[in-house]
XYZ file of C-alpha atoms in Angstrom:
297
model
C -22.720 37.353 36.626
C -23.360 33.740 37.819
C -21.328 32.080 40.548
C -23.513 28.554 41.182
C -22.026 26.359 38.939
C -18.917 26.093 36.738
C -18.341 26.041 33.422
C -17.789 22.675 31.222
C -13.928 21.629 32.529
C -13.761 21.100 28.875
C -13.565 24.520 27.744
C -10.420 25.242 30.666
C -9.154 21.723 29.170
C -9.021 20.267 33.120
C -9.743 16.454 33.870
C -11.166 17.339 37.085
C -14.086 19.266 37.985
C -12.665 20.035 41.370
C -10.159 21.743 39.333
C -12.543 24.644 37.253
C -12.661 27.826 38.780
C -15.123 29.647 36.370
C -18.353 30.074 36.564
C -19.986 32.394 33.965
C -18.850 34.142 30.931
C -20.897 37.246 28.966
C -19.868 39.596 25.988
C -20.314 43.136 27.004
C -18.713 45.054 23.864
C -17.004 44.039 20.573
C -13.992 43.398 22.521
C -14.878 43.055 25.983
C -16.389 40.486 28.069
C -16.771 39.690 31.858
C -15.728 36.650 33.384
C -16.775 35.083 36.836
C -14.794 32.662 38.704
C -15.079 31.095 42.360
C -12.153 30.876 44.679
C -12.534 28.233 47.378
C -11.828 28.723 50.884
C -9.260 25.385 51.092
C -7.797 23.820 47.967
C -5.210 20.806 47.889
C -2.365 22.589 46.245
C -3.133 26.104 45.832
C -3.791 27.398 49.702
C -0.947 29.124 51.383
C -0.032 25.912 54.105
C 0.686 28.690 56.865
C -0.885 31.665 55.720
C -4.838 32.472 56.484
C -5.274 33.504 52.642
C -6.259 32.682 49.784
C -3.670 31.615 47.472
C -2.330 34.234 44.619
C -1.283 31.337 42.247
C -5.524 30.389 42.257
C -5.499 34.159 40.224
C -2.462 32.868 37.877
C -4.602 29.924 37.273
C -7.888 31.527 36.776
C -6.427 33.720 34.112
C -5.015 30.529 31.808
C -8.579 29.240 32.130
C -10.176 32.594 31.525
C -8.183 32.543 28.024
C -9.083 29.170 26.995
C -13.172 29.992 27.689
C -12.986 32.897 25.711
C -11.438 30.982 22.655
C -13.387 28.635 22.137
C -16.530 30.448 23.614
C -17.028 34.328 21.592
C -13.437 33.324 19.471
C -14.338 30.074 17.712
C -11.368 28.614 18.254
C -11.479 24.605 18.074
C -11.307 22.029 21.043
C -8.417 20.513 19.462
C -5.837 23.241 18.814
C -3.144 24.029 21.070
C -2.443 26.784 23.050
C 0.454 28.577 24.378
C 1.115 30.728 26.645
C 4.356 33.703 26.077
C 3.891 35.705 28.769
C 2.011 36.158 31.671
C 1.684 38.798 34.697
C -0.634 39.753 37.250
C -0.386 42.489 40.339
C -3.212 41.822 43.047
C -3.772 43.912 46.205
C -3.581 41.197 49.552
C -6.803 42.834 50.623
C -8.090 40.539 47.927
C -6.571 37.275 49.454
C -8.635 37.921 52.791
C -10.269 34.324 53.795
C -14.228 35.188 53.941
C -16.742 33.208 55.624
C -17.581 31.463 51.953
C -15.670 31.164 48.756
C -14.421 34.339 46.901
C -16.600 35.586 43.847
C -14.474 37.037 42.022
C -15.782 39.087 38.887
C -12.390 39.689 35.965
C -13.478 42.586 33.497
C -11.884 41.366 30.032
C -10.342 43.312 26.908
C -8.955 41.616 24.321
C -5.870 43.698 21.900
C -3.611 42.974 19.034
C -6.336 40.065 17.668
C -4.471 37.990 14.824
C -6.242 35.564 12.141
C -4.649 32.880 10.387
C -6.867 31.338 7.591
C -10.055 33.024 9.907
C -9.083 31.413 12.957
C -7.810 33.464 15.478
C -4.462 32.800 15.644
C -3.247 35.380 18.906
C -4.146 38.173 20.804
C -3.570 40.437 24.400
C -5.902 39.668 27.351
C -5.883 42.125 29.930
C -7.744 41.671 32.738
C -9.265 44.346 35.705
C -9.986 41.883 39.042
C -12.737 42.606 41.049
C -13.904 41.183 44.657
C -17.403 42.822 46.169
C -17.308 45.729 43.530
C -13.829 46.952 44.740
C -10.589 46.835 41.706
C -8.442 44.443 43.756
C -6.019 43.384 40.512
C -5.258 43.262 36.974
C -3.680 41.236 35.009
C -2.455 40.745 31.134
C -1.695 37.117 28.956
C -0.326 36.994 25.431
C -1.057 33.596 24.001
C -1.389 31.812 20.907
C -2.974 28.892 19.069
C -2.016 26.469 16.688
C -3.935 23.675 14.568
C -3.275 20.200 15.854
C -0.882 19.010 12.422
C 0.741 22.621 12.896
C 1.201 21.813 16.924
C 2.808 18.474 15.396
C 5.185 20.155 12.896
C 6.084 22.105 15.643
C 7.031 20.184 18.106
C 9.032 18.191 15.991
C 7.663 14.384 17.043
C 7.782 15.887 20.783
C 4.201 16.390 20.783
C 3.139 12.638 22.475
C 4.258 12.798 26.341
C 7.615 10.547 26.822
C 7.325 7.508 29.271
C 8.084 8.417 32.889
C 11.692 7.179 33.704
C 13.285 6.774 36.891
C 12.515 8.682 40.152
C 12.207 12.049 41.225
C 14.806 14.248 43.067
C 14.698 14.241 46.525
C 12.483 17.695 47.762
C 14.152 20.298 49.804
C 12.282 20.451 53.076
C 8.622 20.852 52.579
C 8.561 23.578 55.206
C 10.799 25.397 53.963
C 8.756 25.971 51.122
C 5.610 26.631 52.853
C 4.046 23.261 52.278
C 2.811 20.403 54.341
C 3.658 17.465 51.709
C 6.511 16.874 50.227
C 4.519 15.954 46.757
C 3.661 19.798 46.958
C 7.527 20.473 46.503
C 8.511 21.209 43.089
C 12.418 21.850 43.857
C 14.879 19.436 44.756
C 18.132 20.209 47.006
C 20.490 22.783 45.355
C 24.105 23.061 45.987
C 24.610 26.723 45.963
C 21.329 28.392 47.370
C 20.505 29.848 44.331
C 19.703 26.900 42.002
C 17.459 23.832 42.058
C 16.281 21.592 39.905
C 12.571 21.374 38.771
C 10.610 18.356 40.597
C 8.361 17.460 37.791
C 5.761 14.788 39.222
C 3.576 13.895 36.595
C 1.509 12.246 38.702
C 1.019 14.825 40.693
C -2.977 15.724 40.816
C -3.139 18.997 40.347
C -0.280 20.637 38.403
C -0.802 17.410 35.627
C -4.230 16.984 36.225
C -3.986 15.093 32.834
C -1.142 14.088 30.450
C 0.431 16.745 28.791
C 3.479 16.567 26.400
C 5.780 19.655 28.314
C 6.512 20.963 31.414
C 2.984 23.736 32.281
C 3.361 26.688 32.678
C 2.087 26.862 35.992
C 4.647 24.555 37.521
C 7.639 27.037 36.459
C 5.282 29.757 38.270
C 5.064 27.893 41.350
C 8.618 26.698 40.545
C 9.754 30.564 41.099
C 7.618 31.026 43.900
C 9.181 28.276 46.348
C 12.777 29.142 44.906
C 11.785 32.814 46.244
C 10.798 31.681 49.632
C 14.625 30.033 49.824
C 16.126 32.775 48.780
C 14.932 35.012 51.083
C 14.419 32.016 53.687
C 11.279 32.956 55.115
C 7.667 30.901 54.532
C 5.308 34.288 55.273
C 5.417 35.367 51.400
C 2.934 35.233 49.405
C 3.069 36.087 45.169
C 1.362 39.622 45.236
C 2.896 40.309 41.687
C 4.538 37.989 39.045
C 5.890 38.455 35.542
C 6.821 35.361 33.725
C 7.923 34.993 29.992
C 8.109 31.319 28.543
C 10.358 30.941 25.500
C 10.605 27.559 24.943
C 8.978 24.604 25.445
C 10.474 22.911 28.747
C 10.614 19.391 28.005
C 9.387 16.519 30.786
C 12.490 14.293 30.100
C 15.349 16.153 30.790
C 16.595 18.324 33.627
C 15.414 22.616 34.324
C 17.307 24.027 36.555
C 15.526 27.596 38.265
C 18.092 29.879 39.461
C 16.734 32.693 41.791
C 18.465 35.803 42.839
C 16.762 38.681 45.381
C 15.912 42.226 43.533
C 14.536 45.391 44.126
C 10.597 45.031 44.677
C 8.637 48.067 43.835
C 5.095 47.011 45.679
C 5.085 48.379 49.130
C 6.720 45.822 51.838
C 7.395 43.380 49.406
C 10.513 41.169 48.715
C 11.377 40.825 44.884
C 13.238 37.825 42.693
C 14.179 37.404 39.878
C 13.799 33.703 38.572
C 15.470 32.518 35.071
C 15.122 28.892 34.059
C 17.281 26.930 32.047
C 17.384 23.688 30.292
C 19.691 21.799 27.736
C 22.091 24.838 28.028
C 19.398 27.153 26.702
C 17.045 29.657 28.865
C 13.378 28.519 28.527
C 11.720 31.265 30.496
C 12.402 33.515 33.363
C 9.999 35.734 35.553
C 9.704 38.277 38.345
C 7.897 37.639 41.352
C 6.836 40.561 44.292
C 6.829 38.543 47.770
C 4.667 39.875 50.005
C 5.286 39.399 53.528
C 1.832 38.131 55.316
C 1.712 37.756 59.287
């Protein structure tokens, strides 16, 4: 497995090459494959702001690009078609977030499961994932997905598919700190009136989390979304996402309000604090997950 360079940003469908965290890709069997990726020691969004570590959302991340390299790649699927994502979890151990003296090579043993064709184009499937840092099982992980043409992307999406002009200004952040960020462009809530519920901050220009134009709300903002609502709840910055479990239902359109409401659970990882996260927009849920907070000194 090869860790010098990364992959064409292309194939993870990222504008910016700072932004590709893959590095290699081989088939091992008829339906599983290894994947390398490189986690950097600093990062501009995704590096705990007050924690030595490296950041557990850089795992959520890898995983949507690990999908999209093996579609196209071994699966054929086209440049153009659309993806998306139903649901997504990982569990990873914080031995594995330990800041090295270099970047983290990190080696993610692939199977895919429940493969489905539509005209012989892979239409959906399972990923699950086994993590591995130096040799040692430090995480696993699973994504259901699916793919769609570009005219049936359109049909779906009902004329929604072309990214609506950016309106007005965003909601003012909560507290940056608070959140366990420096900037307050890192903050993807705005100031709730109950303690439970915020509204989504959805900066499109924001470098990272729209690293280029998209016509919903990602994926990965809702994650990170649920992370800094669980740091409120529980009002403490030391957390970091050990475990998460996110289902996305609907698309969550950029035009129109989503509200996250979070509510402390039962957490069954060892010194961890649990939510529970369930995001709503329009009146209608549009995807809700479970995170595992891990307290880090």
């Amino acid at each position: 497995m090869l860790f010098d360079r990364t992959v064409p940003r292309s194939l993870v469908h990222r504008a910016a090459v700072s932004e590709v965290f893959l590095t290699d890709l081989c088939v091992t069997g008829e339906n599983t494959f290894q994947v390398g990726a490189q986690w950097p020691r600093a990062h501009s969004f995704y590096s705990p702001a007050t924690l030595p570590r490296h950041d557990p959302m850089l795992f959520a991340e890898s995983l949507r690009q690990a999908t999209l390299v093996l579609a196209h790649q071994v699966f054929d699927v086209p440049m153009d078609w659309k993806f998306l994502s139903h649901e997504k979890s990982y569990q990873i151990s914080e031995g594995a977030l330990v800041l090295g003296d270099r970047p983290a090579d990190i080696l993610f043993a692939v199977t895919t499961r429940e493969v489905k064709r539509r005209g012989g184009t892979v239409s959906s499937m399972i990923t699950d994932f086994d993590c591995y840092r130096d040799g040692e099982r430090v995480g696993s992980a699973s994504v259901r997905w699916s793919c769609v043409s570009p005219a049936a992307y359109r049909r779906l999406r009902g004329g929604r598919d072309v990214p609506p002009p950016v309106t007005g200004v965003l909601p003012a952040a909560v507290t940056p700190q608070s959140v366990g960020r420096l900037s307050e462009r890192d903050v993807v809530l705005s100031a709730g009136a109950d303690g439970h519920s915020w509204q989504v901050r959805v900066d499109r220009d924001h470098p990272v989390l729209f690293d280029h134009p998209v016509d919903h709300v990602p994926g990965m903002v809702l994650m990170e979304a649920g992370r800094q609502a669980a740091k409120l709840v529980h009002g403490r910055t030391d957390l970091l996402p050990v475990g998460c479990r996110f289902s996305f239902e609907r698309y969550v359109e950029l035009d129109t309000p989503v509200v996250v409401t979070a509510l402390p659970v039962r957490s069954e990882v060892p010194g961890a604090l649990g939510v529970e996260a369930v995001f709503d927009q329009d009146g209608r849920r549009v995807a809700r997950g479970h995170l595992d907070m891990l307290v880090c000194g």
